[in-house]
XYZ file of C-alpha atoms in Angstrom:
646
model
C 58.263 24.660 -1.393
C 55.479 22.830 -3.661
C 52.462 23.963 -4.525
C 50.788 21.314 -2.577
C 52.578 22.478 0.553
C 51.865 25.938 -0.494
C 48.382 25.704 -0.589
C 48.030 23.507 2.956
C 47.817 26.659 5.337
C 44.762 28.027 3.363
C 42.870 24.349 3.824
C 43.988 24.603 7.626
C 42.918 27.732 7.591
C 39.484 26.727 6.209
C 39.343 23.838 9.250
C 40.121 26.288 11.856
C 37.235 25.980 14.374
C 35.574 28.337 17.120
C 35.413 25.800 20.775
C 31.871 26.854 20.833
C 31.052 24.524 17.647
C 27.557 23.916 17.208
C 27.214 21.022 15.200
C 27.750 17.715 16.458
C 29.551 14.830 14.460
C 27.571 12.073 15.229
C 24.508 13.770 13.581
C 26.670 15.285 10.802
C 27.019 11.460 10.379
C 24.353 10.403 10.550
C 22.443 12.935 8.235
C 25.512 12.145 5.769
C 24.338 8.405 5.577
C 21.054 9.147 5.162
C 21.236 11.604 2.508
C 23.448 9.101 0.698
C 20.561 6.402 1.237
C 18.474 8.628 -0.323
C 20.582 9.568 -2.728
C 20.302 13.040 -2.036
C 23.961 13.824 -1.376
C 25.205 16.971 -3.143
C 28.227 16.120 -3.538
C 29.584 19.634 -4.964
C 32.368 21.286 -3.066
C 31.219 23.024 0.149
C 27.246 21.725 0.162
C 27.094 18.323 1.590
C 30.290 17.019 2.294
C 33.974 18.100 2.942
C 34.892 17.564 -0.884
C 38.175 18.850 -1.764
C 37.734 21.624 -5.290
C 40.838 20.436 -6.518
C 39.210 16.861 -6.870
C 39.740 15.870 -10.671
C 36.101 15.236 -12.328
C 37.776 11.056 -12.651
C 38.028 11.273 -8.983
C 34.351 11.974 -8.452
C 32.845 9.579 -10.747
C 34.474 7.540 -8.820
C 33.448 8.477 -5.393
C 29.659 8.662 -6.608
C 29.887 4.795 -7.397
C 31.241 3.961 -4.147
C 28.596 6.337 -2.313
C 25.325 4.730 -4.631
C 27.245 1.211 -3.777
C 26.634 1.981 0.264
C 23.618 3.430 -0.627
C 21.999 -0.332 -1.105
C 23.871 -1.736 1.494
C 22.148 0.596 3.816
C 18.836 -0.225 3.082
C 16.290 1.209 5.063
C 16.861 0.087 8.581
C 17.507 2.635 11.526
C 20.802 4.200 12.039
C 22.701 5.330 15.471
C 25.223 6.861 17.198
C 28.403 4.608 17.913
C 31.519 5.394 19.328
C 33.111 9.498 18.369
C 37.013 9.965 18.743
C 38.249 13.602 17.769
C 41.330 14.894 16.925
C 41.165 19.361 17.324
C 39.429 20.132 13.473
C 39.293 15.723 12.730
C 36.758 13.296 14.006
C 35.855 9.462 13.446
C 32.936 8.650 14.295
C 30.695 4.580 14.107
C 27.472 4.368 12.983
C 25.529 1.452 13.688
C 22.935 0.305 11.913
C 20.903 -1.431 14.088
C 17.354 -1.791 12.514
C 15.175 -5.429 12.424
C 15.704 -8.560 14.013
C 18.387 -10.563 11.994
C 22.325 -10.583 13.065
C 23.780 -10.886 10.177
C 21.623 -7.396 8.735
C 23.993 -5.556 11.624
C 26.398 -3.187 10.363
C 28.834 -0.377 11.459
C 29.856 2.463 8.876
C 32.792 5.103 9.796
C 32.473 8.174 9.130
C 35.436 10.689 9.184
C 34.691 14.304 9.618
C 36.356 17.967 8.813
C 35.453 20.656 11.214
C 35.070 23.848 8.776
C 34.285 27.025 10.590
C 32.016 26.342 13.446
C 30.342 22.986 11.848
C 31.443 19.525 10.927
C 31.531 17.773 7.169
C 31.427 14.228 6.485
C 34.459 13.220 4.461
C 33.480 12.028 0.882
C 34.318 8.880 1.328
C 33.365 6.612 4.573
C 36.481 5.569 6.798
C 39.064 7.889 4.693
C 39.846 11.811 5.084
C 41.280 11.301 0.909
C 39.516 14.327 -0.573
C 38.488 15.809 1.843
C 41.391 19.078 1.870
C 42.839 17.904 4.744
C 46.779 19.152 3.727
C 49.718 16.551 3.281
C 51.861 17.605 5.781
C 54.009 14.576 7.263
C 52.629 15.501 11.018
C 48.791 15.574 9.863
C 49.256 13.003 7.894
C 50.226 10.777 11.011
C 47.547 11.758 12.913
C 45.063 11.140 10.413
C 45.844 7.515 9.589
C 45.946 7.039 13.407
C 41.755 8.363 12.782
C 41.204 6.375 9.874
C 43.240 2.863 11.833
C 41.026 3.715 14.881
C 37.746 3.586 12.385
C 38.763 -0.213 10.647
C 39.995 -1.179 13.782
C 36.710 -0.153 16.327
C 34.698 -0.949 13.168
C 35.161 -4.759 13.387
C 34.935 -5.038 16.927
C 31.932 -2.880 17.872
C 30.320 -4.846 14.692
C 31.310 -8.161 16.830
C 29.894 -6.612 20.101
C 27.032 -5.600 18.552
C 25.762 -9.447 16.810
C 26.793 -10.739 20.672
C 24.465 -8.272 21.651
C 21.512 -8.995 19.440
C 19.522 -11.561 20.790
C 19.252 -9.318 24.175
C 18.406 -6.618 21.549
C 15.585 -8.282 20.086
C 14.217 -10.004 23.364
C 14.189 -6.098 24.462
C 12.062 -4.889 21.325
C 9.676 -8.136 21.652
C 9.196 -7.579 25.530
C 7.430 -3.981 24.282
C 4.759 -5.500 22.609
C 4.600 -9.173 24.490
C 6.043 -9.254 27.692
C 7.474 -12.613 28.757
C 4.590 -12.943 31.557
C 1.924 -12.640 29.445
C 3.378 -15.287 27.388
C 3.703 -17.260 30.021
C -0.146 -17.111 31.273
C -1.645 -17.739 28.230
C -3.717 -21.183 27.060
C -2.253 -22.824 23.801
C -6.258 -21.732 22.020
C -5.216 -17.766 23.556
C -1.347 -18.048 22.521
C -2.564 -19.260 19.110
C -5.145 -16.031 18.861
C -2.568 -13.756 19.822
C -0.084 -15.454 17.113
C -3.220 -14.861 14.434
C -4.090 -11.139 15.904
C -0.749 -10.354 15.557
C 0.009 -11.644 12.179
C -3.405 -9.731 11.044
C -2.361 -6.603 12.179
C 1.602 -6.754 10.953
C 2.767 -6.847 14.446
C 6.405 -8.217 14.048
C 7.822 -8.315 17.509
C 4.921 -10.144 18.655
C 5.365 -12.482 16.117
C 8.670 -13.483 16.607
C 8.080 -13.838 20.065
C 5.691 -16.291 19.445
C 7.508 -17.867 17.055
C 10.105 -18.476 20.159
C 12.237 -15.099 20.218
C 11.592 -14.814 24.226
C 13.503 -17.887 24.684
C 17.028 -18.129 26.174
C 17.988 -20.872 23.950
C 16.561 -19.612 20.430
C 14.881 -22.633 17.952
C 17.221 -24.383 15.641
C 15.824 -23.098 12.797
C 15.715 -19.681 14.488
C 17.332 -17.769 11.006
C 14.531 -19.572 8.898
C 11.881 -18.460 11.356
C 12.984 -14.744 11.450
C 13.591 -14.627 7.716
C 10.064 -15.909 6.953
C 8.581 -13.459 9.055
C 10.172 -10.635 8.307
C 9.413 -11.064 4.760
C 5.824 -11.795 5.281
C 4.962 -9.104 7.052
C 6.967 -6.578 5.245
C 4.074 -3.880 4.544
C 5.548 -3.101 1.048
C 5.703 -6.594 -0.031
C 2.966 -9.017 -0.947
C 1.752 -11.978 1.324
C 3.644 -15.074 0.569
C 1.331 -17.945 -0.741
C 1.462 -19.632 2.440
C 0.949 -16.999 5.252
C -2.209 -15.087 3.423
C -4.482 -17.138 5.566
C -3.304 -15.350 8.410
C -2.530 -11.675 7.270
C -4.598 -11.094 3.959
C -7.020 -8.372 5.201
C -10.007 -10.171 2.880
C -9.805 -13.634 4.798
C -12.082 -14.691 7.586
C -10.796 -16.933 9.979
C -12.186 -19.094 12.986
C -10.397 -21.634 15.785
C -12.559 -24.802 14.885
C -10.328 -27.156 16.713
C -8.171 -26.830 20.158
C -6.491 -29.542 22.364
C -3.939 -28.737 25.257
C -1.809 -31.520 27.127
C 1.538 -32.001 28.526
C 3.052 -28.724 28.135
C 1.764 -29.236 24.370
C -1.460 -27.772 22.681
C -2.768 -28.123 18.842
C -4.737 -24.869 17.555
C -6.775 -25.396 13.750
C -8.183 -22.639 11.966
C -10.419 -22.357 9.529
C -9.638 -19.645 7.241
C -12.526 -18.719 3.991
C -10.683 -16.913 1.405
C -12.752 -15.339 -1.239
C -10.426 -14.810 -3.698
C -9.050 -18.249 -4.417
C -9.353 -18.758 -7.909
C -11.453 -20.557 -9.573
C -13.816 -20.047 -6.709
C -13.295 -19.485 -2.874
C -12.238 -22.241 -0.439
C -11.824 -23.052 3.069
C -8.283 -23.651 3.899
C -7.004 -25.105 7.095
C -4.118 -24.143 8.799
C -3.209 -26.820 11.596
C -0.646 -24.727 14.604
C 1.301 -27.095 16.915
C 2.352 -25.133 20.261
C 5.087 -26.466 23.121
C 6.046 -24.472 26.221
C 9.873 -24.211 26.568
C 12.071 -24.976 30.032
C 10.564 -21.040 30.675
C 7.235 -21.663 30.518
C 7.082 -19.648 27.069
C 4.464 -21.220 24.921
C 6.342 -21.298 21.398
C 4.368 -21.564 18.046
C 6.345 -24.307 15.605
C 4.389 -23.629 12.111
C 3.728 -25.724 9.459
C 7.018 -26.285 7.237
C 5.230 -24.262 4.156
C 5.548 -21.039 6.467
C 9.096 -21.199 6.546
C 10.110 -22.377 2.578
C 7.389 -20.382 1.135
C 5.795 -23.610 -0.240
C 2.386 -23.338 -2.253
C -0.114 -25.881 -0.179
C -1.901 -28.057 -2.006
C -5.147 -26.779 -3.444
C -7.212 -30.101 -2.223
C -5.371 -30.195 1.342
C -8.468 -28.697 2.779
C -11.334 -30.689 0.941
C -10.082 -34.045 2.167
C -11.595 -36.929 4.591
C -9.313 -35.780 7.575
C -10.567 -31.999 7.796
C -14.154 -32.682 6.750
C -15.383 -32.080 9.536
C -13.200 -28.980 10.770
C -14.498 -27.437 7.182
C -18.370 -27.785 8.044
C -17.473 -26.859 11.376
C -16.352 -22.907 10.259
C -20.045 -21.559 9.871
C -21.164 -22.393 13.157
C -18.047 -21.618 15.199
C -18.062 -18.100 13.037
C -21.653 -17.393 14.048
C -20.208 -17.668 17.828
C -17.946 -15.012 17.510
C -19.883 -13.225 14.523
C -23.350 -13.338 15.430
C -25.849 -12.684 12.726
C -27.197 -8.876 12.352
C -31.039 -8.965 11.336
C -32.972 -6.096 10.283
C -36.104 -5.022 11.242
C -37.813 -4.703 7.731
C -37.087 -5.591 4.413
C -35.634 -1.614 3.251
C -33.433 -1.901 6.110
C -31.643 -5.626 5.129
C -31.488 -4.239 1.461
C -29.357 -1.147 2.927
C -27.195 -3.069 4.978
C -26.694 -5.366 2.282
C -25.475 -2.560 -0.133
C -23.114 -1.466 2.634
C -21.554 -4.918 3.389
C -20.600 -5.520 0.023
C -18.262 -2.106 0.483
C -16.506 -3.979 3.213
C -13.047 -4.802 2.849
C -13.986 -8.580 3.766
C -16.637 -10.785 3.669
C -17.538 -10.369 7.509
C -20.175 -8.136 7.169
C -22.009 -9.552 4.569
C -21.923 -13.082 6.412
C -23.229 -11.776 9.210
C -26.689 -10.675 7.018
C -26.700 -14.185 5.628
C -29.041 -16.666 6.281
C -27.091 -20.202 7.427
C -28.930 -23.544 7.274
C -29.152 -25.527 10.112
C -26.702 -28.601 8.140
C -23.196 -27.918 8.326
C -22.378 -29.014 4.867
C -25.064 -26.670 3.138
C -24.040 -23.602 5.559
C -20.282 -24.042 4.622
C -22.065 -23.874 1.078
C -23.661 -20.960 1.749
C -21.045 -19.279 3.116
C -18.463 -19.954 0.247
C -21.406 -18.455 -2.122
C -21.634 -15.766 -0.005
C -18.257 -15.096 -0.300
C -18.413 -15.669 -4.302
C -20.700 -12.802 -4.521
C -18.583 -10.379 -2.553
C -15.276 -11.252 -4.723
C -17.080 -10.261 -7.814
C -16.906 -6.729 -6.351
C -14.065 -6.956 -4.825
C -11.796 -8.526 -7.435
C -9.286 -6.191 -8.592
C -8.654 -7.314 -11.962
C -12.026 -6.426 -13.030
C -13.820 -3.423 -11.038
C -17.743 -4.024 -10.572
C -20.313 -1.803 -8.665
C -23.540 -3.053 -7.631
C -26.103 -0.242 -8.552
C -29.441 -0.897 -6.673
C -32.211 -0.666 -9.187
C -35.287 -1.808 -7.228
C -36.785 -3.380 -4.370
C -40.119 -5.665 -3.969
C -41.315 -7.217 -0.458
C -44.342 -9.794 0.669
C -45.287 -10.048 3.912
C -42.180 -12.130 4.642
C -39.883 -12.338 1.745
C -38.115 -9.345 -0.743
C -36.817 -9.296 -3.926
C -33.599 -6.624 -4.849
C -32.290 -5.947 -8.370
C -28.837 -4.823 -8.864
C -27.179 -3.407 -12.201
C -23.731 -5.070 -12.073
C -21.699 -2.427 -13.779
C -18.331 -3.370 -15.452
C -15.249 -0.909 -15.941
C -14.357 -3.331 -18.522
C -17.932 -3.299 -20.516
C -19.644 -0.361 -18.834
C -22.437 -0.502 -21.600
C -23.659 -4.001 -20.939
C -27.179 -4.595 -19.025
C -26.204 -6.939 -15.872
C -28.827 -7.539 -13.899
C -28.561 -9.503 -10.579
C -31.423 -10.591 -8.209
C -31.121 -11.163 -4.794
C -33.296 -11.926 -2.198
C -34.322 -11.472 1.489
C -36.373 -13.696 3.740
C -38.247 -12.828 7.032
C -37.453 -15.161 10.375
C -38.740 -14.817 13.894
C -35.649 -12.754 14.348
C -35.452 -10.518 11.444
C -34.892 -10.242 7.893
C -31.563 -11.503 6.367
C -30.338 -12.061 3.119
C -31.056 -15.602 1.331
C -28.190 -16.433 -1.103
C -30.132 -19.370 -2.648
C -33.728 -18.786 -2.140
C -36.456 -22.133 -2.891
C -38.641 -21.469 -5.660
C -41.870 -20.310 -3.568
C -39.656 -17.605 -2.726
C -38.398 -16.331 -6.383
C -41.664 -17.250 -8.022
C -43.569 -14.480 -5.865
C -41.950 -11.758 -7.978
C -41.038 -13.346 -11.047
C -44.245 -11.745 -12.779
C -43.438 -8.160 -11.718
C -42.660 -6.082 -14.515
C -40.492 -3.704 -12.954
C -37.739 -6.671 -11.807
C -37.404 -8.067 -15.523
C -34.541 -6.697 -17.300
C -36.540 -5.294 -20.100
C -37.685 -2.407 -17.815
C -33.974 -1.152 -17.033
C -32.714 -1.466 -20.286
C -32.828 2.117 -21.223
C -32.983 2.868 -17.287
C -30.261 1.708 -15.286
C -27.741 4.140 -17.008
C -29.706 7.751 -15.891
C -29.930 5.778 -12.105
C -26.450 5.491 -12.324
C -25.598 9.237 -13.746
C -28.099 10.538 -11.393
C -24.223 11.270 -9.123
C -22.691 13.608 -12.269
C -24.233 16.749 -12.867
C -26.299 17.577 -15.901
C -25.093 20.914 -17.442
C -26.488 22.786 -20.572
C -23.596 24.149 -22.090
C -21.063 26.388 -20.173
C -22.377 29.987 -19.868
C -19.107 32.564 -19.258
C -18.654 31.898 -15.541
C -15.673 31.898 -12.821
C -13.279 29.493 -13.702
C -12.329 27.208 -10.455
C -9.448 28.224 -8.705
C -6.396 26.265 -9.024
C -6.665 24.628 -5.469
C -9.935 23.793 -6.071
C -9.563 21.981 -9.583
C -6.356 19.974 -8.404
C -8.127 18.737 -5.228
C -11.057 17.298 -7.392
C -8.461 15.973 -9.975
C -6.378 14.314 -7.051
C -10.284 13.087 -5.718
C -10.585 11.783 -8.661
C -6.987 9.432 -9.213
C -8.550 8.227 -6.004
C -11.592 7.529 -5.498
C -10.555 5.370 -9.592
C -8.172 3.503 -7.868
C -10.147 2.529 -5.391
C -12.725 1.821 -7.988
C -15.520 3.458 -6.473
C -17.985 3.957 -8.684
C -20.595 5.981 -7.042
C -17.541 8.433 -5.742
C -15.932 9.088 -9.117
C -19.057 9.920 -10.579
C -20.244 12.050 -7.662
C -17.344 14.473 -9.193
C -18.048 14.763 -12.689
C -20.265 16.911 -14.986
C -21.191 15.798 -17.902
C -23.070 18.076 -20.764
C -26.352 17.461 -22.157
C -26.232 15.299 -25.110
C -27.862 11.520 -26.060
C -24.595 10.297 -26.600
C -23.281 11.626 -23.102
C -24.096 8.965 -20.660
C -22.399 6.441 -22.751
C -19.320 8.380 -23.532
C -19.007 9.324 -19.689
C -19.414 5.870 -18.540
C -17.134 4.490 -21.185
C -14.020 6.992 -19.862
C -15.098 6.248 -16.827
C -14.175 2.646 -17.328
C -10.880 3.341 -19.262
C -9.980 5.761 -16.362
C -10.432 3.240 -13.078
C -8.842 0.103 -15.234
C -6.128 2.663 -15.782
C -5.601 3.362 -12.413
C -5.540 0.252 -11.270
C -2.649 -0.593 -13.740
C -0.306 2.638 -12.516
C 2.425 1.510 -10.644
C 3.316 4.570 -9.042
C 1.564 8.108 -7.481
C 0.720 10.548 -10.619
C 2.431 13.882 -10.897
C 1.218 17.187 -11.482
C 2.518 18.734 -14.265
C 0.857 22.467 -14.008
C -2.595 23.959 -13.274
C -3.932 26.190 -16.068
C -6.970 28.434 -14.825
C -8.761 30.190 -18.366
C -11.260 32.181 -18.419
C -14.211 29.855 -18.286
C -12.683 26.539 -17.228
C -9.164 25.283 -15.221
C -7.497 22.365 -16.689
C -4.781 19.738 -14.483
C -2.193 18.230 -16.583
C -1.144 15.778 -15.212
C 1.715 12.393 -15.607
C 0.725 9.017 -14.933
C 2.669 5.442 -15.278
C -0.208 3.075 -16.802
C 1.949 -0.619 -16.746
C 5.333 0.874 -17.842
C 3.857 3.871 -20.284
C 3.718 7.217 -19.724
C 0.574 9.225 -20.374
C -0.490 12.738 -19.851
C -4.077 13.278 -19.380
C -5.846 17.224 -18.671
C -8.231 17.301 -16.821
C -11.064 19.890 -17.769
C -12.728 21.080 -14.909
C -15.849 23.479 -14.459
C -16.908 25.496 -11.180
C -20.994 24.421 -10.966
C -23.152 25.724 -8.209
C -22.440 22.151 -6.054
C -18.716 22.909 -6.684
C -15.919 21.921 -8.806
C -16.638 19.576 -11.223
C -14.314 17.283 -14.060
C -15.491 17.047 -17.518
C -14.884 13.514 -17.509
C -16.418 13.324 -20.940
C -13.889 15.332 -22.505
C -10.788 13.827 -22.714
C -7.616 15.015 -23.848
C -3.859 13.906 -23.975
C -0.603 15.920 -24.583
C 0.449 12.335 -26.576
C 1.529 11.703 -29.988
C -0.883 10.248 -32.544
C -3.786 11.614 -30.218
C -4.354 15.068 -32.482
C -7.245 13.525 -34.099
C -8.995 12.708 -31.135
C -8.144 15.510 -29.445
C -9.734 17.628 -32.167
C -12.643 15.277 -32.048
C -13.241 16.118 -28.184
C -12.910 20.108 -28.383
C -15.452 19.739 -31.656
C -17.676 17.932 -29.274
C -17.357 20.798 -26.295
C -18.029 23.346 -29.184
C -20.703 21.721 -30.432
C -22.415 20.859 -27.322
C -20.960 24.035 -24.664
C -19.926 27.069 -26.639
C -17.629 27.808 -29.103
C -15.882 30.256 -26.340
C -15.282 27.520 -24.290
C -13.715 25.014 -26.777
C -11.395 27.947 -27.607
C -10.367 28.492 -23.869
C -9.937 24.707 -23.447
C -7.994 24.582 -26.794
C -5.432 27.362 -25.244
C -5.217 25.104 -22.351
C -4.331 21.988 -23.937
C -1.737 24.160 -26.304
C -0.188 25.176 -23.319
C -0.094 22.134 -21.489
C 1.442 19.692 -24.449
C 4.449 22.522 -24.418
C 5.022 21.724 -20.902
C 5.193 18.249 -20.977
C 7.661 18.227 -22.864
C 10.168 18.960 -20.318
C 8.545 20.697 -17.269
C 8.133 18.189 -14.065
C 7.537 20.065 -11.474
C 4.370 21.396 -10.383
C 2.903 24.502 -10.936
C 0.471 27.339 -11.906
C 0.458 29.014 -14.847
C -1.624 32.884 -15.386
C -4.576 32.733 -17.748
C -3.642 33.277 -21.497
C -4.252 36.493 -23.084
């Protein structure tokens, strides 16, 4: 007898099985796929799958290409339960994967199983029991090809079955969001909203069934349609050129123009978008609807939406749409109405929080319109120009209110417009606020009686805030005075204000990042804080993925957070010092140091500074800290929490 045959009784022996099995092999299936999607799949003999030990190491390089192969082909689309045939300790079993809207994304994977014990283990390799211990004798063998025919065979046609299915599928999935009759009632000016509320709020079903999914006989161009959706509404993506004027989140958009005849309708919309470059713009986007033999009113867009096509920069500035252009301010003041205040301290609040806003809207809505179309539409594109210049991500500004001055019917605000980029640079901004019969509301371009009332005031020139503006702006960070021998911060508490902090710099708020810092007591301090504080939210803004924790070091007076972060492709690795102060924990932005190469001499430069200006004990505890933390990073990447240093 071979040793093959010899050793086939122990592997049946291995895949003898208790009735009462409590795993099931479509979710042994399933949880196989996924794992290998995720590339999580152990594939060591006896964890994750049914992986033979006598596999040769060739074998399994081998089988690890195949499985990272079906790893992209799965994608990340939803996965179910086909059809299961078993055979005693042997099972085939279909997975479909059935996720999103397009046919030809349909697949079916089989999956062949080994029962082992009481539980069920996917076969290494999809469609095949090879390597998987299941014996070579001639009977088995039979039996097992007939599984692994059954899996080709059923895979084709319940793949066939399932693209015949698909469009009842999808009219299914779009019916949960629109249902055909509600379709059916709307105007062409209501189909048209729900097409643009939809599209705002990444509502894919809805979309497609506007875009004619609900149909019985689908649009010629159906594939183009479904593609171009899909893709511009894909949350991880960004907004091809020619759909951000109806998704981008900082775009404000108005029906100017409607028109509904013969089972046909024509919808224009004005959309303002703040952050065209050089300077914002009103773009048109022109909607033709029909209603189909069902009654289904069907959105055909523009031919841009489905290629992806750039549209013309001066398509919106020309005789035809003229008038649709100047029309936006008024037809937005419908549906927006203005929001005066009562008195001038009240407009100069609500102006401060507007420009927070994620769009324009707000801030449009404290604006001032004149009564001409042409000059509103003005008006509201400055408007917009001023929000951008907050709101631009490739250079962070905050607006730091410096002052306010009011007459009996007119106010003057100055801002400090501080720049991550040049955060020692005096920027001041005026802006201005004018009293109606309604209530006060912001004046983007004020006439000269109205800026010549407080042009002599001393306290709105820029030569009173030159040495100013910076101790309004650290008024957030707490002043210390060296750090007396105190409680550290736990480690909890130091990592949530370091992970506070990655955030609140990404999001480049200003005010919130410094709300979290200390800073000591030294001339030199304010700039050096606001300085990092500028490296540290352009920095952010560059990393391309979530930072990792390398370890949490309490001392004895401070805790430091090491920590990784991707800056544009590089790798750095920051600790954070932090300090426990009576209003909690607190970063010592101020002091920065880096477990890096060629940064010793700055390093020593900081921890001379906290020496000089703290206490020598607490330069030393930091300085065991750092020395502790550049020996991690040198291999450790997972979290974790190290006991002080003796």
């Amino acid at each position: 007898m071979s040793s093959s045959v010899k050793f086939f009784p122990l592997l049946l022996a291995m895949a003898l099985h208790a009735h009462g099995a409590s795993s099931d092999p479509g979710e042994v299936a399933i949880d196989f796929l996924e794992k290998v999607r995720i590339g999580k799949l152990d594939l060591a003999p006896g964890a994750d799958t049914a992986l033979s030990p006598q596999t040769v190491d060739r074998k399994k390089r081998e089988i690890a290409r195949r499985l990272e192969r079906l790893a992209r082909d799965l994608g990340t689309d939803a996965l179910e339960v086909g059809s299961v045939k078993t055979d005693e300790n042997f099972a085939a079993v279909l997975v479909r994967k059935v996720g999103g809207y397009d046919p030809s994304r349909l697949q079916v994977y089989p999956v062949a199983l080994v029962r082992r014990g009481a539980d069920w283990m996917a076969a290494p390799l999809p469609a095949s029991f090879e390597n998987a211990g299941a014996g070579y004798a001639i009977g088995l063998r039979k039996r097992l090809q007939q599984l692994e025919n059954w899996m080709l065979r059923e895979q084709v046609t319940d793949l066939e079955n399932l693209r015949e299915q698909s469009s009842a599928r999808m009219r299914r999935k779009i019916q949960t969001t629109l249902p055909a009759a509600e379709l059916r009632a709307l105007t062409a000016k209501d189909a048209a909203l729900r097409f643009l509320s939809a599209c705002e709020n990444r509502d894919l079903p809805s979309v497609l069934g506007l875009l004619g999914g609900l149909e019985a006989r689908l649009p010629d161009d159906w594939p183009l349609r479904l593609k171009a959706a899909e893709h511009a509404l894909k949350p991880v993506t960004s907004i091809p050129t020619s759909w951000r004027p109806l998704i981008a989140p900082d775009m404000l958009r108005v029906v100017v123009y409607h028109e509904e005849e013969d089972r046909r309708g024509l919808v224009s919309l004005a959309c303002l978008d703040a952050s065209h470059s050089p300077k914002p713009r009103i773009e048109m986007v022109h909607l033709a609807l029909a209603r189909g033999p069902e009654g289904l009113w069907r959105i055909d867009p523009p031919d841009s939406f489905l290629q992806d096509a750039e549209a013309d920069d001066e398509s919106s500035d020309d005789a035809l749409d003229g008038d649709l252009l100047d029309a936006f301010p008024a037809e937005w003041r419908k549906n927006h109405p203005a929001t005066p205040q009562v008195d001038a301290a009240s407009a100069h609040h609500a102006f401060i929080a507007a420009l927070r806003s994620e769009n324009p809207a707000a801030l449009l809505q404290l604006t001032q319109l004149p009564s001409n179309p042409s000059a509103a539409r003005a008006t509201c594109l400055s408007a917009a120009r001023f929000w951008w210049t907050l709101h631009d991500p490739s250079a962070v500004r905050h607006a730091m209110p410096l002052a306010l001055k009011e007459t009996s019917d007119a106010a003057m605000a100055v801002f400090q417009l501080f720049s991550a980029r040049d955060p020692d640079r005096l920027d001041l901004i005026s802006v201005y606020f004018q009293k109606s019969a309604q209530g006060w509301l912001w004046q983007p371009a004020p006439d000269a009686t109205i800026s010549d009332a407080f042009k002599d005031l001393p306290e709105l020139v820029p030569a009173h805030w030159s040495g100013e503006w910076q101790k309004r702006l650290l008024a957030e960070s707490f002043e210390i005075q060296g750090i007396p021998p105190a409680q550290p911060p736990t480690p909890t508490d130091a990592q949530n204000a370091v992970n506070a902090w990655l955030q609140v710099t990404r999001a480049g708020d200003v005010k919130a990042a410094l709300a979290l810092t200390a800073r000591l007591s030294d001339p030199k301090g304010p700039a050096t804080l606001l300085r990092n504080l500028g490296h540290e939210v352009i920095a952010a803004r560059r990393s391309g993925s979530v930072p990792v924790v390398i370890g949490t070091y309490p001392g004895d007076i401070l805790t430091a957070v090491g920590m990784e972060i991707d800056q544009a492709g590089k790798t750095s690795h920051p600790l954070y010092p932090v300090i426990q102060t009576h209003e909690g924990a607190r970063i010592l932005i101020g002091i920065d140091l880096f477990a890096s190469r060629g940064r010793e001499f700055l390093n020593k430069l900081a921890l001379t500074r906290l020496e000089k200006l703290a206490s020598p004990a607490a330069a030393a505890d930091l300085r065991a800290l750092h020395a502790k933390f550049q020996s991690d990073v040198k291999g450790v990447k997972e979290p974790k929490t190290e006991t002080a240093p003796d």
